[in-house]
CSV table of C-alpha atoms (C1' of nucleotides) in Angstrom, one decimal:
chain,number,residue,atom,x,y,z
X,1,UNK,CA,13.4,31.7,6.4
X,2,UNK,CA,13.2,28.4,4.2
X,3,UNK,CA,15.7,29.6,2.4
X,4,UNK,CA,18.3,31.6,4.4
X,5,UNK,CA,21.8,29.1,3.5
X,6,UNK,CA,21.6,29.1,-0.1
X,7,UNK,CA,19.1,30.4,-2.6
X,8,UNK,CA,18.6,29.4,-6.2
X,9,UNK,CA,17.3,30.8,-8.8
X,10,UNK,CA,13.5,29.6,-7.7
X,11,UNK,CA,12.4,27.5,-10.3
X,12,UNK,CA,9.4,28.3,-12.5
X,13,UNK,CA,7.8,25.2,-10.6
X,14,UNK,CA,7.9,27.0,-7.7
X,15,UNK,CA,7.0,30.5,-8.8
X,16,UNK,CA,3.8,30.0,-10.4
X,17,UNK,CA,3.2,27.2,-7.3
X,18,UNK,CA,3.8,30.7,-4.8
X,19,UNK,CA,1.8,33.1,-7.5
X,20,UNK,CA,-1.6,30.4,-6.1
X,21,UNK,CA,-0.6,29.6,-2.8
X,22,UNK,CA,0.5,33.1,-1.8
X,23,UNK,CA,-3.4,33.8,-2.8
X,24,UNK,CA,-2.0,36.2,-5.6
X,25,UNK,CA,-4.6,34.6,-7.9
X,26,UNK,CA,-8.2,33.3,-6.8
X,27,UNK,CA,-9.5,30.2,-6.9
X,28,UNK,CA,-11.8,29.6,-10.1
X,29,UNK,CA,-9.6,32.1,-11.7
X,30,UNK,CA,-8.5,30.5,-15.2
X,31,UNK,CA,-5.5,29.8,-15.9
X,32,UNK,CA,-4.0,30.4,-19.7
X,33,UNK,CA,-0.9,28.7,-20.4
X,34,UNK,CA,-0.4,31.6,-23.1
X,35,UNK,CA,-0.6,34.0,-20.4
X,36,UNK,CA,1.9,32.6,-18.2
X,37,UNK,CA,4.2,32.2,-20.7
X,38,UNK,CA,3.8,36.0,-21.7
X,39,UNK,CA,4.3,36.8,-18.0
X,40,UNK,CA,7.2,34.4,-17.5
X,41,UNK,CA,8.4,34.8,-20.9
X,42,UNK,CA,9.3,31.6,-21.5
X,43,UNK,CA,7.2,28.9,-24.5
X,44,UNK,CA,4.0,27.5,-23.2
X,45,UNK,CA,5.8,24.2,-23.1
X,46,UNK,CA,7.8,24.5,-20.1
X,47,UNK,CA,5.0,26.2,-18.9
X,48,UNK,CA,2.7,23.3,-19.3
X,49,UNK,CA,4.7,20.7,-18.1
X,50,UNK,CA,4.4,22.3,-14.7
X,51,UNK,CA,1.2,22.9,-14.9
X,52,UNK,CA,0.7,19.3,-14.7
X,53,UNK,CA,2.8,18.7,-11.9
X,54,UNK,CA,0.7,21.6,-9.7
X,55,UNK,CA,-2.4,19.2,-10.9
X,56,UNK,CA,-0.7,16.3,-9.2
X,57,UNK,CA,-0.6,18.3,-6.7
X,58,UNK,CA,-3.7,19.1,-6.7
X,59,UNK,CA,-3.8,22.8,-7.1
X,60,UNK,CA,-5.1,23.2,-9.8
X,61,UNK,CA,-7.7,21.0,-11.8
X,62,UNK,CA,-7.0,21.0,-15.7
X,63,UNK,CA,-9.7,19.6,-17.7
X,64,UNK,CA,-9.0,18.6,-21.0
X,65,UNK,CA,-9.6,21.2,-24.1
X,66,UNK,CA,-11.0,23.6,-21.7
X,67,UNK,CA,-8.4,25.2,-19.8
X,68,UNK,CA,-6.9,25.0,-16.4
X,69,UNK,CA,-8.3,26.0,-13.0
X,70,UNK,CA,-7.3,26.9,-9.2
X,71,UNK,CA,-8.6,24.7,-7.7
X,72,UNK,CA,-10.5,25.8,-3.8
X,73,UNK,CA,-10.9,22.2,-1.6
X,74,UNK,CA,-14.0,21.9,-0.6
X,75,UNK,CA,-15.2,21.0,3.1
X,76,UNK,CA,-13.9,17.6,3.3
X,77,UNK,CA,-10.6,17.8,1.4
X,78,UNK,CA,-10.5,20.2,4.5
X,79,UNK,CA,-10.9,17.7,7.0
X,80,UNK,CA,-9.4,15.0,5.5
X,81,UNK,CA,-6.1,17.3,5.0
X,82,UNK,CA,-5.9,18.3,8.5
X,83,UNK,CA,-6.9,14.7,9.7
X,84,UNK,CA,-3.3,13.6,7.8
X,85,UNK,CA,-1.6,17.3,8.9
X,86,UNK,CA,-2.0,15.8,12.9
X,87,UNK,CA,-0.4,12.5,12.3
X,88,UNK,CA,2.0,14.4,10.3
X,89,UNK,CA,3.6,16.9,12.7
X,90,UNK,CA,2.2,14.2,15.2
X,91,UNK,CA,5.1,11.8,13.6
X,92,UNK,CA,7.3,15.3,13.4
X,93,UNK,CA,7.5,15.6,17.5
X,94,UNK,CA,7.7,12.0,17.8
X,95,UNK,CA,10.7,11.6,15.9
X,96,UNK,CA,12.6,14.9,17.7
X,97,UNK,CA,12.1,14.1,21.1
X,98,UNK,CA,13.9,10.3,20.1
X,99,UNK,CA,15.9,12.8,18.2
X,100,UNK,CA,17.9,14.3,21.0
X,101,UNK,CA,19.4,17.5,20.6
X,102,UNK,CA,19.9,19.3,17.0
X,103,UNK,CA,20.2,22.4,16.1
X,104,UNK,CA,15.9,22.9,15.1
X,105,UNK,CA,15.8,21.9,19.3
X,106,UNK,CA,17.5,25.1,19.7
X,107,UNK,CA,15.4,26.9,17.4
X,108,UNK,CA,12.3,26.1,19.0
X,109,UNK,CA,13.6,27.2,22.6
X,110,UNK,CA,13.8,30.2,20.7
X,111,UNK,CA,10.6,30.5,18.5
X,112,UNK,CA,8.9,29.4,22.4
X,113,UNK,CA,9.8,31.7,23.4
X,114,UNK,CA,9.5,34.9,21.7
X,115,UNK,CA,6.3,33.3,20.5
X,116,UNK,CA,5.4,33.6,24.4
X,117,UNK,CA,5.8,37.3,24.2
X,118,UNK,CA,3.6,38.0,21.1
X,119,UNK,CA,0.8,35.8,22.6
X,120,UNK,CA,0.6,37.6,25.7
X,121,UNK,CA,1.3,41.1,23.7
X,122,UNK,CA,-1.8,40.4,21.7
X,123,UNK,CA,0.4,40.4,18.6
X,124,UNK,CA,-1.3,38.4,16.5
X,125,UNK,CA,0.4,39.1,13.1
X,126,UNK,CA,4.0,38.6,14.4
X,127,UNK,CA,1.9,35.5,16.5
X,128,UNK,CA,0.5,33.4,13.4
X,129,UNK,CA,4.3,33.5,11.6
X,130,UNK,CA,6.0,32.3,14.4
X,131,UNK,CA,3.5,29.4,15.0
X,132,UNK,CA,4.5,28.8,11.1
X,133,UNK,CA,8.1,29.0,12.0
X,134,UNK,CA,7.4,26.2,14.9
X,135,UNK,CA,5.6,23.6,13.0
X,136,UNK,CA,7.8,23.7,9.9
X,137,UNK,CA,11.1,23.7,12.4
X,138,UNK,CA,9.7,21.1,14.6
X,139,UNK,CA,9.2,19.0,11.2
X,140,UNK,CA,12.3,19.7,9.6
X,141,UNK,CA,13.9,18.8,12.9
X,142,UNK,CA,12.3,15.2,12.1
X,143,UNK,CA,15.2,14.5,10.2
X,144,UNK,CA,13.1,12.8,7.8
X,145,UNK,CA,13.5,14.5,4.5
X,146,UNK,CA,9.8,12.1,2.9
X,147,UNK,CA,8.5,13.5,5.9
X,148,UNK,CA,9.1,17.5,5.4
X,149,UNK,CA,7.9,16.1,1.3
X,150,UNK,CA,4.7,15.2,2.3
X,151,UNK,CA,4.3,18.0,4.8
X,152,UNK,CA,5.3,20.4,2.2
X,153,UNK,CA,2.4,19.0,0.1
X,154,UNK,CA,-0.3,19.0,1.8
X,155,UNK,CA,0.9,22.7,3.0
X,156,UNK,CA,0.6,23.5,-0.4
X,157,UNK,CA,-2.7,21.4,-1.5
X,158,UNK,CA,-4.7,23.0,2.2
X,159,UNK,CA,-3.3,26.8,1.3
X,160,UNK,CA,-2.5,28.1,4.5
X,161,UNK,CA,-2.0,31.6,3.7
X,162,UNK,CA,-6.0,31.4,3.9
X,163,UNK,CA,-6.7,29.4,6.8
X,164,UNK,CA,-3.9,30.6,9.3
X,165,UNK,CA,-5.6,34.5,9.1
X,166,UNK,CA,-8.3,33.2,10.8
X,167,UNK,CA,-7.6,31.1,13.2
X,168,UNK,CA,-6.3,33.2,15.7
X,169,UNK,CA,-9.3,35.8,15.8
X,170,UNK,CA,-10.5,33.8,18.7
X,171,UNK,CA,-9.9,36.2,22.2
X,172,UNK,CA,-7.5,33.2,24.1
X,173,UNK,CA,-6.0,31.0,21.0
X,174,UNK,CA,-3.0,32.3,20.8
X,175,UNK,CA,-2.3,32.3,24.3
X,176,UNK,CA,-3.3,28.2,24.6
X,177,UNK,CA,-1.2,27.4,20.9
X,178,UNK,CA,1.4,28.9,23.3
X,179,UNK,CA,1.1,27.1,26.3
X,180,UNK,CA,0.6,23.8,24.0
X,181,UNK,CA,4.1,24.6,22.0
X,182,UNK,CA,5.8,25.2,25.6
X,183,UNK,CA,4.9,22.0,26.8
X,184,UNK,CA,5.4,20.4,23.3
X,185,UNK,CA,9.2,21.5,23.4
X,186,UNK,CA,9.8,20.0,26.5
X,187,UNK,CA,8.3,17.1,25.9
X,188,UNK,CA,11.2,16.8,23.1
X,189,UNK,CA,13.4,17.4,25.7
X,190,UNK,CA,12.4,15.3,27.7
X,191,UNK,CA,12.8,12.2,25.3
X,192,UNK,CA,9.1,11.4,26.0
X,193,UNK,CA,8.1,10.1,22.4
X,194,UNK,CA,4.9,9.2,22.9
X,195,UNK,CA,3.8,12.3,24.8
X,196,UNK,CA,5.4,15.1,22.3
X,197,UNK,CA,3.2,12.5,20.0
X,198,UNK,CA,0.2,12.9,21.7
X,199,UNK,CA,0.5,16.5,22.7
X,200,UNK,CA,1.1,17.8,19.0
X,201,UNK,CA,-2.0,15.6,17.6
X,202,UNK,CA,-4.6,16.6,20.5
X,203,UNK,CA,-3.1,20.6,19.6
X,204,UNK,CA,-3.8,20.3,16.3
X,205,UNK,CA,-6.6,18.9,16.4
X,206,UNK,CA,-7.4,21.8,18.6
X,207,UNK,CA,-6.2,24.2,16.2
X,208,UNK,CA,-7.6,22.5,13.4
X,209,UNK,CA,-11.2,22.6,15.5
X,210,UNK,CA,-10.7,26.9,16.1
X,211,UNK,CA,-10.3,26.8,12.3
X,212,UNK,CA,-13.4,24.6,11.0
X,213,UNK,CA,-15.6,25.7,13.3
X,214,UNK,CA,-16.3,29.2,12.5
X,215,UNK,CA,-16.5,28.4,8.8
X,216,UNK,CA,-19.9,27.2,9.6
X,217,UNK,CA,-22.1,25.7,13.0
X,218,UNK,CA,-21.3,21.6,12.6
X,219,UNK,CA,-18.2,20.7,13.0
X,220,UNK,CA,-17.4,18.5,11.1
X,221,UNK,CA,-21.0,18.6,8.4
X,222,UNK,CA,-18.8,17.0,5.6
X,223,UNK,CA,-21.1,17.9,3.5
X,224,UNK,CA,-22.0,17.4,0.1
X,225,UNK,CA,-18.7,17.5,-2.4
X,226,UNK,CA,-17.0,17.7,-5.3
L,1,UNK,CA,-8.0,-5.8,-7.8
L,2,UNK,CA,-8.2,-1.7,-7.8
L,3,UNK,CA,-9.2,-1.4,-10.7
L,4,UNK,CA,-11.9,-3.9,-10.9
L,5,UNK,CA,-15.6,-1.5,-11.0
L,6,UNK,CA,-14.1,0.2,-13.9
L,7,UNK,CA,-10.8,0.2,-15.9
L,8,UNK,CA,-10.6,3.5,-18.6
L,9,UNK,CA,-7.5,3.1,-20.5
L,10,UNK,CA,-4.7,3.5,-18.6
L,11,UNK,CA,-2.6,6.8,-19.1
L,12,UNK,CA,0.4,6.8,-20.0
L,13,UNK,CA,1.4,8.2,-17.0
L,14,UNK,CA,0.6,5.0,-15.2
L,15,UNK,CA,1.6,2.8,-18.1
L,16,UNK,CA,5.5,4.0,-17.7
L,17,UNK,CA,5.2,3.5,-13.7
L,18,UNK,CA,4.2,1.2,-14.0
L,19,UNK,CA,7.4,-0.4,-15.9
L,20,UNK,CA,9.6,1.3,-13.2
L,21,UNK,CA,7.0,-0.1,-10.9
L,22,UNK,CA,7.0,-3.1,-11.8
L,23,UNK,CA,10.7,-4.1,-11.4
L,24,UNK,CA,10.3,-4.5,-15.6
L,25,UNK,CA,13.1,-1.6,-15.2
L,26,UNK,CA,16.1,-2.2,-13.8
L,27,UNK,CA,17.2,0.7,-10.8
L,28,UNK,CA,20.3,2.3,-13.0
L,29,UNK,CA,18.8,1.5,-16.5
L,30,UNK,CA,18.7,5.0,-18.4
L,31,UNK,CA,15.2,5.9,-19.6
L,32,UNK,CA,16.1,7.6,-22.6
L,33,UNK,CA,12.6,10.2,-24.2
L,34,UNK,CA,13.3,9.1,-27.9
L,35,UNK,CA,12.9,5.0,-26.5
L,36,UNK,CA,9.9,5.3,-24.9
L,37,UNK,CA,7.9,8.0,-27.4
L,38,UNK,CA,8.8,4.8,-30.0
L,39,UNK,CA,7.8,2.3,-27.5
L,40,UNK,CA,4.3,3.9,-26.7
L,41,UNK,CA,4.3,5.8,-30.5
L,42,UNK,CA,4.0,9.4,-29.0
L,43,UNK,CA,5.8,11.9,-29.6
L,44,UNK,CA,9.1,13.3,-27.7
L,45,UNK,CA,6.4,16.4,-24.9
L,46,UNK,CA,3.9,13.1,-23.5
L,47,UNK,CA,6.7,11.5,-22.5
L,48,UNK,CA,8.4,14.1,-21.1
L,49,UNK,CA,5.5,15.6,-19.1
L,50,UNK,CA,5.1,12.6,-18.0
L,51,UNK,CA,8.9,11.7,-17.1
L,52,UNK,CA,8.5,15.4,-14.9
L,53,UNK,CA,5.8,14.0,-13.1
L,54,UNK,CA,7.8,10.7,-12.3
L,55,UNK,CA,10.8,12.5,-11.0
L,56,UNK,CA,8.0,14.8,-8.2
L,57,UNK,CA,6.6,11.3,-7.3
L,58,UNK,CA,10.5,10.4,-6.9
L,59,UNK,CA,10.2,7.6,-8.3
L,60,UNK,CA,13.2,8.7,-11.7
L,61,UNK,CA,16.3,10.8,-12.0
L,62,UNK,CA,16.5,13.7,-14.5
L,63,UNK,CA,20.1,15.0,-14.6
L,64,UNK,CA,20.3,17.4,-16.9
L,65,UNK,CA,21.2,17.5,-20.1
L,66,UNK,CA,22.7,13.7,-19.1
L,67,UNK,CA,19.7,11.4,-19.4
L,68,UNK,CA,16.8,9.9,-17.3
L,69,UNK,CA,17.8,7.0,-14.2
L,70,UNK,CA,15.3,4.9,-13.0
L,71,UNK,CA,16.4,5.6,-9.0
L,72,UNK,CA,16.6,3.3,-6.5
L,73,UNK,CA,16.3,4.4,-2.6
L,74,UNK,CA,18.2,4.1,-0.6
L,75,UNK,CA,18.4,2.6,2.4
L,76,UNK,CA,18.0,6.4,4.6
L,77,UNK,CA,14.7,6.8,2.4
L,78,UNK,CA,14.2,3.4,3.4
L,79,UNK,CA,13.5,3.7,6.1
L,80,UNK,CA,12.3,7.3,6.0
L,81,UNK,CA,9.2,6.2,3.4
L,82,UNK,CA,8.1,3.3,6.4
L,83,UNK,CA,8.2,6.2,8.8
L,84,UNK,CA,5.4,6.8,7.1
L,85,UNK,CA,3.5,4.0,6.0
L,86,UNK,CA,3.2,3.4,9.7
L,87,UNK,CA,1.8,6.6,11.0
L,88,UNK,CA,-0.6,6.2,7.6
L,89,UNK,CA,-2.3,2.7,7.8
L,90,UNK,CA,-2.2,3.6,11.6
L,91,UNK,CA,-4.0,6.7,10.6
L,92,UNK,CA,-6.6,4.5,8.7
L,93,UNK,CA,-7.1,1.7,11.0
L,94,UNK,CA,-7.8,4.5,13.8
L,95,UNK,CA,-10.7,6.1,11.0
L,96,UNK,CA,-11.7,2.8,9.8
L,97,UNK,CA,-12.7,2.0,13.6
L,98,UNK,CA,-14.4,5.5,13.7
L,99,UNK,CA,-16.1,5.1,11.3
L,100,UNK,CA,-18.2,1.8,11.8
L,101,UNK,CA,-19.6,-0.8,9.5
L,102,UNK,CA,-19.0,0.1,5.9
L,103,UNK,CA,-18.2,-2.1,2.8
L,104,UNK,CA,-14.8,-2.2,2.8
L,105,UNK,CA,-15.1,-3.7,6.4
L,106,UNK,CA,-17.0,-6.7,5.2
L,107,UNK,CA,-14.3,-6.8,2.6
L,108,UNK,CA,-11.1,-6.8,5.4
L,109,UNK,CA,-13.3,-10.0,7.0
L,110,UNK,CA,-12.6,-12.1,3.7
L,111,UNK,CA,-9.5,-10.7,3.7
L,112,UNK,CA,-8.8,-12.2,6.8
L,113,UNK,CA,-10.5,-15.1,7.3
L,114,UNK,CA,-8.7,-16.5,3.7
L,115,UNK,CA,-5.4,-15.2,4.6
L,116,UNK,CA,-5.4,-17.6,7.9
L,117,UNK,CA,-5.7,-20.5,5.4
L,118,UNK,CA,-2.7,-19.8,3.4
L,119,UNK,CA,-0.8,-18.5,5.9
L,120,UNK,CA,-1.2,-21.7,7.9
L,121,UNK,CA,-1.0,-23.9,4.9
L,122,UNK,CA,2.6,-21.9,4.1
L,123,UNK,CA,1.1,-21.1,0.8
L,124,UNK,CA,3.6,-17.5,1.6
L,125,UNK,CA,2.8,-16.2,-2.3
L,126,UNK,CA,-0.9,-16.2,-2.1
L,127,UNK,CA,-0.5,-15.0,1.9
L,128,UNK,CA,1.4,-12.0,0.3
L,129,UNK,CA,-1.2,-11.1,-2.2
L,130,UNK,CA,-3.5,-11.1,0.6
L,131,UNK,CA,-1.5,-8.6,2.7
L,132,UNK,CA,-1.6,-6.4,-0.4
L,133,UNK,CA,-5.2,-6.2,0.3
L,134,UNK,CA,-5.1,-6.1,3.4
L,135,UNK,CA,-3.7,-3.2,3.9
L,136,UNK,CA,-4.8,-1.2,1.2
L,137,UNK,CA,-8.3,-2.2,1.6
L,138,UNK,CA,-8.2,-1.2,5.0
L,139,UNK,CA,-6.2,2.7,3.8
L,140,UNK,CA,-9.8,2.7,1.2
L,141,UNK,CA,-12.1,1.7,4.4
L,142,UNK,CA,-10.3,4.4,6.0
L,143,UNK,CA,-12.8,7.2,3.6
L,144,UNK,CA,-10.1,9.2,3.0
L,145,UNK,CA,-9.0,10.6,-0.7
L,146,UNK,CA,-5.8,12.1,0.6
L,147,UNK,CA,-4.6,9.3,3.0
L,148,UNK,CA,-5.5,7.2,-0.1
L,149,UNK,CA,-3.2,9.3,-2.9
L,150,UNK,CA,-0.4,10.2,0.0
L,151,UNK,CA,0.0,5.7,0.7
L,152,UNK,CA,-0.2,5.2,-3.1
L,153,UNK,CA,2.7,7.6,-3.3
L,154,UNK,CA,4.7,5.7,-0.6
L,155,UNK,CA,3.8,2.5,-1.6
L,156,UNK,CA,4.7,3.2,-5.4
L,157,UNK,CA,8.8,5.2,-4.2
L,158,UNK,CA,8.6,2.2,-2.2
L,159,UNK,CA,8.3,-0.3,-5.3
L,160,UNK,CA,6.7,-1.8,-2.5
L,161,UNK,CA,6.6,-5.4,-4.9
L,162,UNK,CA,10.2,-6.4,-4.2
L,163,UNK,CA,10.3,-5.9,-0.8
L,164,UNK,CA,7.8,-7.9,0.2
L,165,UNK,CA,8.7,-11.2,-1.6
L,166,UNK,CA,12.0,-11.4,1.1
L,167,UNK,CA,10.1,-10.4,4.3
L,168,UNK,CA,7.9,-13.0,3.9
L,169,UNK,CA,9.8,-15.8,3.5
L,170,UNK,CA,10.8,-16.1,6.9
L,171,UNK,CA,9.4,-18.6,8.6
L,172,UNK,CA,6.2,-18.6,11.3
L,173,UNK,CA,6.2,-13.5,10.8
L,174,UNK,CA,3.7,-15.4,8.3
L,175,UNK,CA,1.3,-16.5,11.4
L,176,UNK,CA,2.7,-13.9,13.2
L,177,UNK,CA,1.1,-11.3,11.0
L,178,UNK,CA,-1.9,-12.9,10.1
L,179,UNK,CA,-2.5,-12.8,14.4
L,180,UNK,CA,-1.8,-9.0,14.3
L,181,UNK,CA,-4.6,-8.8,10.8
L,182,UNK,CA,-7.0,-10.4,13.4
L,183,UNK,CA,-6.1,-8.1,16.2
L,184,UNK,CA,-6.9,-5.2,14.0
L,185,UNK,CA,-9.9,-6.2,12.8
L,186,UNK,CA,-11.1,-7.4,15.8
L,187,UNK,CA,-10.6,-3.8,17.5
L,188,UNK,CA,-11.5,-2.0,14.3
L,189,UNK,CA,-15.5,-3.3,14.7
L,190,UNK,CA,-15.1,-3.1,18.4
L,191,UNK,CA,-14.9,0.1,17.9
L,192,UNK,CA,-11.4,1.3,19.3
L,193,UNK,CA,-9.7,3.7,17.3
L,194,UNK,CA,-6.8,4.2,19.8
L,195,UNK,CA,-6.5,0.3,19.8
L,196,UNK,CA,-6.8,0.2,16.5
L,197,UNK,CA,-4.5,2.5,15.4
L,198,UNK,CA,-1.9,1.4,18.3
L,199,UNK,CA,-2.1,-1.8,17.0
L,200,UNK,CA,-2.2,-1.3,13.3
L,201,UNK,CA,1.9,0.8,14.7
L,202,UNK,CA,3.0,-2.1,15.8
L,203,UNK,CA,2.1,-4.1,12.7
L,204,UNK,CA,3.9,-2.0,10.3
L,205,UNK,CA,6.2,-1.5,12.8
L,206,UNK,CA,7.3,-5.2,13.1
L,207,UNK,CA,7.2,-5.7,9.3
L,208,UNK,CA,9.0,-3.2,8.5
L,209,UNK,CA,11.7,-4.4,10.8
L,210,UNK,CA,11.4,-8.5,9.5
L,211,UNK,CA,11.9,-6.9,5.7
L,212,UNK,CA,15.0,-4.6,6.6
L,213,UNK,CA,17.2,-7.0,8.6
L,214,UNK,CA,17.8,-9.5,6.9
L,215,UNK,CA,19.2,-7.8,3.6
L,216,UNK,CA,21.4,-5.0,5.9
L,217,UNK,CA,24.8,-6.7,4.5
L,218,UNK,CA,24.5,-7.7,1.3
L,219,UNK,CA,21.3,-6.4,-1.0
L,220,UNK,CA,21.0,-2.3,-0.1
L,221,UNK,CA,25.5,-1.4,-0.1
L,222,UNK,CA,24.4,1.8,0.2
L,223,UNK,CA,26.8,3.1,-2.2
L,224,UNK,CA,27.2,7.1,-2.4
L,225,UNK,CA,23.7,8.1,-3.0
L,226,UNK,CA,24.2,11.4,-4.5
W,1,DG,C1',52.7,5.1,-21.4
W,2,DA,C1',49.7,9.2,-19.1
W,3,DC,C1',47.5,13.5,-19.8
W,4,DC,C1',45.4,16.9,-21.8
W,5,DC,C1',42.7,19.1,-25.3
W,6,DT,C1',39.8,18.4,-29.1
W,7,DT,C1',36.3,16.9,-31.4
W,8,DT,C1',32.1,13.9,-31.1
W,9,DT,C1',27.9,12.2,-30.2
W,10,DG,C1',23.6,11.6,-27.6
W,11,DA,C1',20.9,13.5,-24.2
W,12,DT,C1',17.3,16.6,-23.1
W,13,DG,C1',15.5,22.3,-22.9
W,14,DC,C1',12.4,25.4,-25.6
W,15,DA,C1',10.4,26.9,-29.2
W,16,DT,C1',6.8,26.6,-32.3
W,17,DG,C1',3.2,25.3,-35.6
W,18,DC,C1',-1.0,21.7,-36.3
W,19,DA,C1',-5.1,19.3,-35.0
W,20,DA,C1',-8.9,18.4,-32.3
W,21,DC,C1',-11.9,19.5,-29.2
W,22,DA,C1',-15.3,22.3,-26.3
W,23,DT,C1',-17.6,26.5,-25.3
W,24,DA,C1',-20.1,30.7,-26.2
W,25,DG,C1',-22.2,33.6,-29.1
W,26,DC,C1',-25.6,34.5,-33.7
W,27,DA,C1',-28.9,33.8,-37.0
W,28,DT,C1',-32.4,30.6,-38.0
W,29,DC,C1',-36.4,28.3,-38.0
W,30,DG,C1',-40.7,26.1,-35.7
S,1,DC,C1',-41.1,34.1,-28.7
S,2,DG,C1',-38.6,29.8,-27.8
S,3,DA,C1',-34.5,25.9,-28.8
S,4,DT,C1',-32.4,24.7,-32.2
S,5,DG,C1',-28.2,24.4,-34.7
S,6,DC,C1',-24.5,26.7,-36.9
S,7,DT,C1',-20.4,29.2,-36.9
S,8,DA,C1',-17.0,31.7,-34.8
S,9,DT,C1',-13.1,31.3,-30.8
S,10,DG,C1',-10.2,30.4,-27.0
S,11,DT,C1',-8.4,26.7,-25.5
S,12,DT,C1',-5.2,22.3,-24.7
S,13,DG,C1',-2.7,18.7,-27.0
S,14,DC,C1',1.0,17.4,-29.8
S,15,DA,C1',5.3,16.7,-33.7
S,16,DT,C1',9.0,18.2,-34.5
S,17,DG,C1',13.6,21.5,-35.0
S,18,DC,C1',16.8,23.2,-33.6
S,19,DA,C1',19.6,25.1,-29.5
S,20,DT,C1',22.7,23.7,-25.3
S,21,DC,C1',25.2,21.3,-23.4
S,22,DA,C1',27.7,16.8,-20.8
S,23,DA,C1',30.6,13.4,-21.1
S,24,DA,C1',32.5,9.9,-23.4
S,25,DA,C1',35.9,8.9,-27.8
S,26,DG,C1',40.3,10.1,-30.4
S,27,DG,C1',44.2,12.3,-31.6
S,28,DG,C1',48.7,14.8,-29.6
S,29,DT,C1',52.0,15.8,-27.0
S,30,DC,C1',55.4,15.1,-22.9
DNA sequence: GACCCTTTTGATGCATGCAACATAGCATCG
DNA sequence: CGATGCTATGTTGCATGCATCAAAAGGGTC
């Protein structure tokens, strides 16, 4: 959905990154340069460049002279990333409200309408992907490329795919979430940046709570990290 | 000031990056791999890895088979980055207010007190560095490592050094700025996250305006930006 | 004199080989 | 039997050489 206009051949970086973010590789799994080189039929050199960049993105950890491992963010990092997610998406909502009519606004309208159907029908799988679309479209609609980049990096680090599946299992959460989406959309259309930002942040915060609570009892215990 | 506790030998990445962010190299200047390799007495391979990462950070542009060039953000990108700066520093202020007493809070107190002196004395050079300290200390004090990382990347992209020198030339801006710093510090100590965030964002926005307005006509002509 | 084609040059892109090091397994010794 | 040192192996770190390609320089023609 995000590369519908043009799909240039995916970069080696993107291909390897998607192997990680898609969950194809388990966290902690070692990533050998030679095996990756063989798999993608290239030399070790371009593989190394990619791995260095993925380390910079926080997806993997290169232990010198030992090996490369898929990194799993600990609980503290997840909380930190969600704090960032909250303000970034809040900024996106505010910017979009200030911007006024744009193609992404129409897309949002469609997504919200469709997600209301699926959430009421209890189709959580469909709704989950529509949630992704909603947030991504909103960020795109902010018309701020640097925001888009930072947001993409953040979502990659979260390996968001791995988390969302859990968050919507809660009965009633999908319906609440859908209602919040509708509120945000209305405020954007009303050109209310402050309201849109505030509501968006509350929405992200609520979703975060839903996502973090079931894993441990205490919400933000920030236990020992590293 | 940022590596007072421990200064491990700066990595190649940091050394090359600082060559760019320090202004030692002009934007548009070509960066040859071989010349860098000779300068740092290493092979082209590690240089290439560093350049790839700097490209990911947005500092340079690698035109395949042509060369590597220092990238200057155009006006639109600068605006985008400052929008991000606003919400990130706002978040930092809010988190610090929620956090309560911490070493960074004491540091802030000292910085603000010292900067009030220099701003009233009209010592803009000293005040400029204290402004840097204020913002950096605030971000550090938020106790969110991911925020620190994103903020560092953002400031690198802005090549902030190159901009700040201009912003404080405006008569009276330093005094206003100093007063805003004091307000923010008070709200943090009062544990008022919302007030601290709001004031911080207003402060960043005001500084941004000061910085962007005067250079409209001459500095950034916004030539074709590829 | 202007334009186009060819050549040359200089840069990156990648493959490969060797060196350095961390780790695990094993033999040896107390 | 446990601890310790040694060796084997697998990994990354880096240097170097060749292939590839883009852009500029040069020569020829109209």
